[in-house]
XYZ file of C-alpha atoms in Angstrom:
508
model
C 47.693 105.241 4.558
C 48.532 101.649 3.742
C 48.184 99.251 6.700
C 47.026 101.981 9.094
C 43.551 102.112 10.581
C 41.727 105.000 8.928
C 39.038 107.433 9.992
C 37.208 108.911 7.011
C 36.276 112.604 7.105
C 33.331 113.320 4.780
C 33.414 116.956 3.696
C 30.127 118.848 3.520
C 31.764 122.216 2.928
C 32.938 122.930 6.453
C 35.788 125.363 7.016
C 37.229 123.119 9.740
C 37.566 119.887 7.751
C 41.369 119.964 7.779
C 41.391 120.806 11.464
C 39.194 117.769 12.200
C 41.577 115.543 10.255
C 44.589 117.000 12.073
C 42.996 116.493 15.478
C 42.298 112.847 14.651
C 45.924 112.347 13.646
C 47.106 114.078 16.811
C 45.212 111.343 18.655
C 47.333 108.696 16.882
C 44.805 107.674 14.219
C 45.267 108.190 10.480
C 42.569 110.280 8.767
C 41.605 111.105 5.206
C 39.298 113.813 3.865
C 36.991 112.848 1.013
C 34.144 114.729 -0.699
C 30.604 113.891 0.403
C 30.011 112.531 -3.109
C 32.263 109.518 -2.457
C 30.578 106.249 -3.400
C 29.712 103.459 -0.996
C 32.110 101.196 -2.889
C 34.972 103.643 -2.324
C 34.137 103.882 1.366
C 34.128 100.102 1.718
C 37.479 99.922 -0.081
C 39.007 102.270 2.501
C 37.785 100.038 5.380
C 37.382 102.954 7.803
C 37.093 102.245 11.514
C 35.022 105.428 11.865
C 33.413 108.158 9.758
C 33.085 111.836 10.677
C 30.619 114.176 8.957
C 31.970 117.756 8.878
C 30.065 120.961 9.357
C 29.008 123.135 6.461
C 27.431 126.505 5.613
C 24.168 125.178 4.130
C 20.781 124.303 5.561
C 20.021 120.605 5.174
C 16.527 121.377 3.878
C 17.746 123.877 1.235
C 17.549 122.765 -2.435
C 20.834 121.216 -3.522
C 22.271 121.063 -0.010
C 25.193 118.596 0.187
C 24.241 115.134 1.363
C 25.255 111.489 1.219
C 23.259 108.248 0.908
C 21.493 107.009 4.035
C 23.359 103.739 3.466
C 26.533 105.372 4.801
C 24.868 105.181 8.214
C 24.106 101.494 7.696
C 27.645 100.235 6.958
C 28.184 99.135 10.547
C 30.917 101.768 10.919
C 30.658 104.253 13.831
C 29.694 107.771 12.705
C 30.195 111.150 14.360
C 28.281 114.122 12.957
C 29.517 117.654 13.688
C 27.229 120.710 13.319
C 25.796 120.369 9.771
C 26.796 116.702 10.005
C 24.474 116.287 12.993
C 21.610 117.928 11.131
C 22.208 115.753 8.068
C 22.120 112.589 10.188
C 18.822 113.831 11.644
C 17.332 114.418 8.200
C 18.537 111.083 6.787
C 17.053 109.147 9.722
C 13.690 110.857 9.816
C 14.177 113.485 12.535
C 13.415 117.176 12.188
C 15.688 120.173 11.625
C 14.269 123.680 12.115
C 15.507 127.273 11.858
C 16.723 128.821 15.111
C 14.608 131.615 16.521
C 17.945 133.053 17.620
C 21.200 131.771 16.130
C 24.123 130.701 18.303
C 27.603 131.948 17.440
C 30.718 131.873 19.560
C 31.766 130.156 22.768
C 28.806 129.211 24.997
C 28.131 126.984 27.990
C 26.645 123.559 27.266
C 25.428 120.925 29.702
C 26.846 117.503 28.709
C 25.202 114.328 30.028
C 27.335 112.312 32.445
C 26.085 108.956 31.139
C 26.908 109.766 27.512
C 29.258 107.310 25.802
C 30.824 110.209 23.925
C 31.408 112.547 26.856
C 32.109 110.272 29.823
C 34.295 112.083 32.337
C 34.125 115.270 30.238
C 30.482 115.876 31.142
C 28.799 118.688 33.077
C 29.037 122.380 32.214
C 31.522 122.853 29.373
C 32.462 125.779 27.148
C 31.872 124.886 23.498
C 31.996 126.697 20.159
C 28.611 127.008 18.444
C 28.056 128.290 14.907
C 24.602 127.480 13.560
C 21.312 128.967 12.345
C 19.392 125.640 12.347
C 18.953 123.084 15.131
C 17.647 119.574 15.674
C 14.084 120.126 16.906
C 13.177 116.419 16.927
C 15.927 113.738 17.092
C 15.434 110.578 14.999
C 13.807 107.549 16.614
C 16.192 105.679 18.908
C 18.346 108.708 19.727
C 18.614 110.380 23.093
C 19.623 113.972 23.709
C 22.963 114.182 25.543
C 23.635 117.935 25.665
C 21.825 121.260 25.603
C 22.525 124.981 25.828
C 20.295 127.819 26.918
C 18.994 128.273 23.362
C 19.582 124.823 21.833
C 17.559 121.972 23.410
C 19.514 119.344 21.425
C 23.215 120.218 21.346
C 24.218 116.524 21.082
C 22.535 113.176 20.573
C 23.570 109.551 20.327
C 22.376 106.065 19.484
C 25.052 103.692 20.816
C 23.237 100.627 19.436
C 23.692 101.978 15.889
C 27.103 103.501 16.697
C 25.937 106.980 15.631
C 26.849 110.099 17.604
C 26.371 113.785 16.838
C 27.220 117.170 18.329
C 25.962 120.602 17.327
C 29.162 122.246 18.591
C 32.694 121.996 17.170
C 34.954 119.714 19.262
C 37.882 120.208 16.861
C 38.526 123.870 17.763
C 40.536 125.127 20.722
C 37.568 127.213 21.924
C 35.753 124.008 22.893
C 37.091 122.925 26.275
C 37.957 119.200 26.212
C 36.990 119.051 22.532
C 40.025 117.000 21.568
C 39.366 114.662 24.500
C 35.810 114.114 23.215
C 37.176 113.240 19.774
C 39.625 110.914 21.489
C 36.724 109.114 23.203
C 34.999 108.664 19.849
C 38.179 107.177 18.388
C 39.156 104.879 21.234
C 35.934 104.140 23.146
C 33.558 103.977 20.181
C 35.779 103.046 17.203
C 38.194 100.917 19.265
C 41.198 102.494 17.547
C 44.602 100.891 17.993
C 46.466 104.208 17.749
C 48.855 102.924 15.093
C 49.675 106.242 13.382
C 52.818 108.254 14.179
C 55.462 110.280 12.377
C 58.104 107.615 12.941
C 55.761 105.056 11.370
C 55.061 107.429 8.452
C 58.784 107.998 7.903
C 59.600 104.286 7.796
C 56.790 103.563 5.331
C 57.722 106.465 3.058
C 61.359 105.397 2.963
C 60.289 101.895 1.895
C 57.854 103.282 -0.678
C 60.394 105.679 -2.185
C 62.941 102.874 -2.517
C 60.390 100.602 -4.189
C 59.304 103.374 -6.591
C 62.710 104.748 -7.527
C 64.877 101.642 -7.418
C 68.307 102.635 -8.677
C 66.988 105.640 -10.623
C 67.924 109.266 -10.036
C 65.556 111.893 -8.627
C 65.460 115.644 -9.277
C 64.004 118.096 -6.758
C 63.486 121.849 -7.042
C 64.637 123.027 -3.611
C 63.308 126.437 -2.590
C 64.541 126.346 0.993
C 60.954 126.384 2.242
C 59.701 123.911 4.814
C 58.073 121.450 2.410
C 60.835 121.134 -0.189
C 63.528 121.042 2.532
C 61.847 118.214 4.452
C 61.230 116.341 1.192
C 64.935 116.663 0.338
C 66.009 115.456 3.796
C 63.687 112.436 3.610
C 64.769 111.498 0.091
C 68.462 111.805 0.915
C 67.935 109.304 3.724
C 65.814 106.950 1.587
C 67.984 106.975 -1.551
C 71.438 108.312 -0.608
C 73.473 109.435 -3.594
C 70.500 109.314 -6.005
C 69.028 112.774 -5.359
C 69.908 116.033 -7.099
C 68.531 119.243 -5.589
C 68.447 122.366 -7.732
C 68.349 125.600 -5.751
C 67.576 128.565 -7.994
C 68.834 131.684 -6.211
C 66.762 134.419 -7.834
C 68.268 137.071 -5.577
C 65.078 137.777 -3.629
C 65.792 135.718 -0.514
C 66.052 137.214 2.974
C 69.350 137.997 4.666
C 71.660 134.964 5.012
C 68.975 132.507 3.800
C 70.961 131.160 0.861
C 73.920 130.456 3.142
C 71.622 128.779 5.707
C 70.097 126.546 3.032
C 73.493 125.515 1.650
C 74.747 124.760 5.167
C 71.645 122.711 6.053
C 72.251 120.318 3.164
C 76.039 120.326 3.076
C 76.385 117.132 5.104
C 73.654 115.113 3.385
C 74.136 112.440 0.753
C 72.795 114.371 -2.240
C 73.975 116.585 -5.068
C 73.227 120.226 -4.244
C 73.229 122.487 -7.308
C 73.281 126.181 -6.441
C 72.295 128.315 -9.420
C 73.196 131.990 -9.011
C 70.523 133.550 -11.197
C 70.341 136.942 -9.476
C 71.439 139.027 -12.449
C 69.165 137.036 -14.769
C 66.047 137.805 -12.687
C 66.907 141.444 -11.986
C 67.433 142.087 -15.684
C 63.987 140.692 -16.506
C 62.377 142.897 -13.830
C 64.008 146.141 -14.911
C 61.352 148.876 -15.130
C 58.520 146.586 -13.952
C 56.280 147.999 -11.210
C 53.002 146.060 -11.463
C 52.878 143.273 -8.813
C 51.088 140.725 -11.001
C 53.536 141.311 -13.813
C 56.384 140.785 -11.355
C 54.915 137.445 -10.287
C 54.408 136.256 -13.857
C 57.899 137.259 -14.965
C 59.529 135.591 -11.950
C 57.412 132.442 -12.400
C 58.242 132.095 -16.083
C 61.926 132.819 -15.501
C 62.084 130.289 -12.678
C 60.635 127.575 -14.920
C 63.179 128.384 -17.637
C 66.082 128.443 -15.175
C 65.002 125.109 -13.689
C 64.659 123.575 -17.143
C 68.113 124.818 -18.165
C 69.700 123.203 -15.103
C 67.622 120.023 -15.266
C 68.992 119.294 -18.743
C 72.502 119.312 -17.294
C 71.683 116.658 -14.695
C 71.949 113.536 -16.827
C 68.259 112.811 -17.466
C 66.984 111.854 -13.993
C 64.026 109.476 -14.166
C 61.912 111.009 -11.391
C 60.782 114.484 -10.356
C 60.294 114.981 -6.608
C 57.951 117.590 -5.155
C 57.093 118.884 -1.706
C 53.342 118.470 -2.213
C 51.540 118.187 1.136
C 48.045 116.973 2.036
C 46.267 120.382 1.981
C 47.472 120.779 -1.641
C 45.755 117.495 -2.470
C 42.560 118.403 -0.590
C 42.340 121.854 -2.174
C 42.877 120.446 -5.659
C 39.836 118.230 -5.171
C 41.669 115.233 -6.542
C 43.912 112.456 -5.344
C 45.755 112.194 -8.646
C 49.339 113.361 -8.978
C 49.720 116.865 -10.369
C 52.761 119.030 -11.029
C 52.703 121.486 -8.153
C 53.323 125.181 -8.631
C 56.653 126.144 -7.138
C 55.578 128.352 -4.219
C 53.443 130.629 -6.371
C 56.175 131.398 -8.879
C 54.966 129.160 -11.676
C 54.703 125.477 -12.488
C 57.741 123.369 -13.247
C 58.082 122.194 -16.864
C 56.044 119.087 -17.656
C 57.938 118.053 -20.789
C 61.289 117.052 -19.278
C 60.606 113.362 -19.816
C 60.284 112.176 -16.234
C 59.258 108.601 -15.653
C 57.233 109.530 -12.594
C 56.624 111.958 -9.744
C 57.739 111.287 -6.154
C 55.819 113.100 -3.395
C 56.902 111.744 0.007
C 54.977 114.365 2.017
C 51.731 113.993 0.109
C 49.844 112.587 3.101
C 50.953 115.164 5.701
C 49.647 118.413 7.122
C 52.084 121.286 7.680
C 52.463 120.644 11.412
C 53.297 117.004 10.646
C 55.846 118.107 8.039
C 57.555 120.221 10.702
C 57.656 117.266 13.120
C 59.194 115.145 10.390
C 61.756 117.873 9.685
C 62.913 117.807 13.293
C 63.140 114.006 13.185
C 65.331 114.337 10.080
C 67.651 116.754 11.954
C 66.939 119.843 9.847
C 67.820 123.190 11.499
C 64.946 124.797 13.409
C 65.210 128.021 11.377
C 64.220 126.019 8.302
C 61.658 123.751 9.962
C 59.846 126.714 11.528
C 60.385 129.124 8.680
C 57.523 131.569 8.260
C 55.456 131.563 5.066
C 57.488 133.271 2.379
C 56.178 134.011 -1.124
C 57.948 132.388 -4.043
C 58.799 135.761 -5.623
C 60.374 136.600 -2.273
C 61.380 140.152 -1.485
C 60.496 141.219 -5.034
C 56.856 141.561 -3.956
C 57.770 143.153 -0.630
C 59.296 146.042 -2.559
C 56.644 148.395 -3.874
C 57.490 149.532 -7.387
C 60.589 148.607 -9.389
C 62.975 146.071 -7.861
C 66.616 147.152 -7.768
C 69.759 145.849 -6.096
C 69.833 148.948 -3.858
C 66.256 148.371 -2.638
C 66.902 144.670 -2.048
C 69.924 145.484 0.115
C 67.905 147.999 2.155
C 65.002 145.625 2.667
C 67.208 142.656 3.635
C 68.839 144.635 6.422
C 65.593 146.164 7.710
C 63.691 142.877 7.501
C 66.444 141.107 9.462
C 66.028 143.643 12.285
C 62.231 143.184 12.312
C 62.482 139.393 12.409
C 65.193 139.485 15.064
C 63.376 141.885 17.399
C 59.894 140.345 17.143
C 61.349 136.847 17.189
C 63.116 137.339 20.493
C 60.225 139.218 22.112
C 57.422 137.429 23.927
C 54.777 138.879 21.614
C 52.627 136.453 19.696
C 52.721 137.036 15.950
C 52.268 134.240 13.421
C 53.946 136.102 10.568
C 56.036 139.262 10.549
C 58.184 141.022 7.974
C 59.160 144.369 6.471
C 57.917 146.038 3.284
C 59.915 148.713 1.466
C 57.405 151.234 0.188
C 57.922 153.419 -2.852
C 57.378 156.519 -0.711
C 60.197 158.892 0.143
C 59.805 161.461 2.872
C 61.780 164.296 4.397
C 63.742 163.614 7.545
C 66.579 165.012 9.576
C 69.677 163.215 10.782
C 72.260 165.168 12.695
C 72.288 168.616 11.150
C 71.341 167.367 7.682
C 68.105 167.020 5.771
C 67.316 163.599 4.311
C 64.898 162.441 1.653
C 64.719 158.660 1.965
C 62.472 155.607 1.883
C 59.621 154.766 4.249
C 59.565 151.188 5.582
C 56.389 149.413 6.726
C 56.341 146.672 9.349
C 53.672 143.956 9.046
C 52.896 141.524 11.887
C 49.724 139.435 12.033
C 47.958 136.839 14.142
C 46.107 134.082 12.341
C 45.127 130.427 12.609
C 44.785 129.628 8.912
C 46.272 132.597 6.963
C 42.899 132.917 5.212
C 42.033 135.777 7.571
C 44.152 137.662 10.080
C 44.270 140.462 12.602
C 47.239 142.753 13.031
C 49.371 141.858 16.033
C 49.083 144.334 18.914
C 52.809 144.845 19.372
C 53.824 147.022 22.348
C 55.014 150.534 21.582
C 58.355 149.825 23.232
C 59.014 147.093 20.666
C 57.842 149.243 17.751
C 60.037 152.089 18.974
C 63.061 149.801 19.286
C 62.621 148.480 15.722
C 62.112 151.958 14.271
C 65.165 153.282 16.104
C 67.409 150.429 14.975
C 66.228 150.555 11.356
C 66.650 154.309 10.926
C 70.046 154.215 12.626
C 71.461 151.031 11.107
C 69.984 150.996 7.582
C 71.176 153.970 5.559
C 68.469 154.930 3.083
C 65.432 154.567 5.360
C 64.374 157.513 7.532
C 60.790 156.632 8.468
C 59.061 153.492 9.797
C 55.298 152.858 9.898
C 53.264 149.968 11.322
C 50.450 148.311 9.324
C 47.330 147.975 11.506
C 45.011 146.567 8.820
C 43.337 143.174 9.144
C 42.507 140.664 6.387
C 39.976 141.405 4.987
C 39.969 144.139 3.741
C 43.754 143.951 3.218
C 45.854 140.925 2.361
C 48.777 139.768 4.494
C 51.285 140.634 1.773
C 51.305 144.107 0.255
C 51.641 142.892 -3.334
């Protein structure tokens, strides 16, 4: 980020690269992730105060294993290698990496040297996360071993004269005790960081940048009510009051009261809020459709058309704003501006004649976006909104989507979210799914033949994998009782106990 000290994260295929970058930012230092193929000229242009090599799934001695020039280690910039990054440093500097006779996976005890620059007061016996099948069997010349485990004789090494440090374990994960503190020592003791990165600083700079980019022009934003687009709208309304138009396409698949909450959240802000009631339009297009992929495609295409129809009524705004965040940029493998898909429902039209694209959240991770949302006084129910698919409840209804099914699911889902939300159970995402199964039941003296509802609640750190949440039976019983008593049309409730993989978090 302009004018901030930067730590460069070189990606060698590690699954924790974004977590490393987030941890660095949590320490008050700006970080950027770049591919390991970045040139020396690009690195010099960034002027990093430190470089971190990520882990990775490969063996450094395997053909085609990711690498970088040895010259990266000779730039005079402090380097920290993590896991694969440690092994790569060893290979580049003439040490030896060998296969483990017995691999180390999981949280283990490591002995950290007290006189290590990197560990300092966080030395001694520490629990660390290991995940490797190779190890450094001979450190490069000039390096001393600063940690070991029962099976790994070199779990860390350092050469303070060259400013190069390396650890075989993962300090970025919560499983490593004092891991963040170790990263903090690298940043402040080794790299001499000033700690000049904060959300208030980011906000001020983005407001200035948006004003410089937009000038007196008008900006158009597709507002979904999700965290990213909502925070982008709040930031832009503060930066360019009276110049922002937000189009909210209500496709009819939102959860209970969400449309009203979104309208209320932006009612007092200096922007034009355009609410498009497109419920009948979307339901008509989905009539008779049961295949989930077909549902997604129809909703995506219809959303793009609805947005285009409304955009043409807005007086030719010069700029399109998007809620693109940093993981979108990292995952795209490019730093160039792209038109972002609107929450999995299809890309916005590219031929509307915009002068440019404004992406004020482009440099932020999701947790930073949430912090910014609170600073901008957005309601907590929007800032901490759970992940919600763009097609909304349409893909939480198995089979054809009808108004009757949507009404049933809204009521049942509201009960699930209310009960789990006010319990002390940890679940990172939870919702209801209306199945296409009807079953026999009995209510009072009468026989019923009504829908079966499934409850889904999961625990996850990254939403790439998950485990089902072990909710107590008392809570499950309370939800089932309320749903079958309060939602007419549902007479049976089941709980999904499948992890991902083999299942996905969503049912469709």
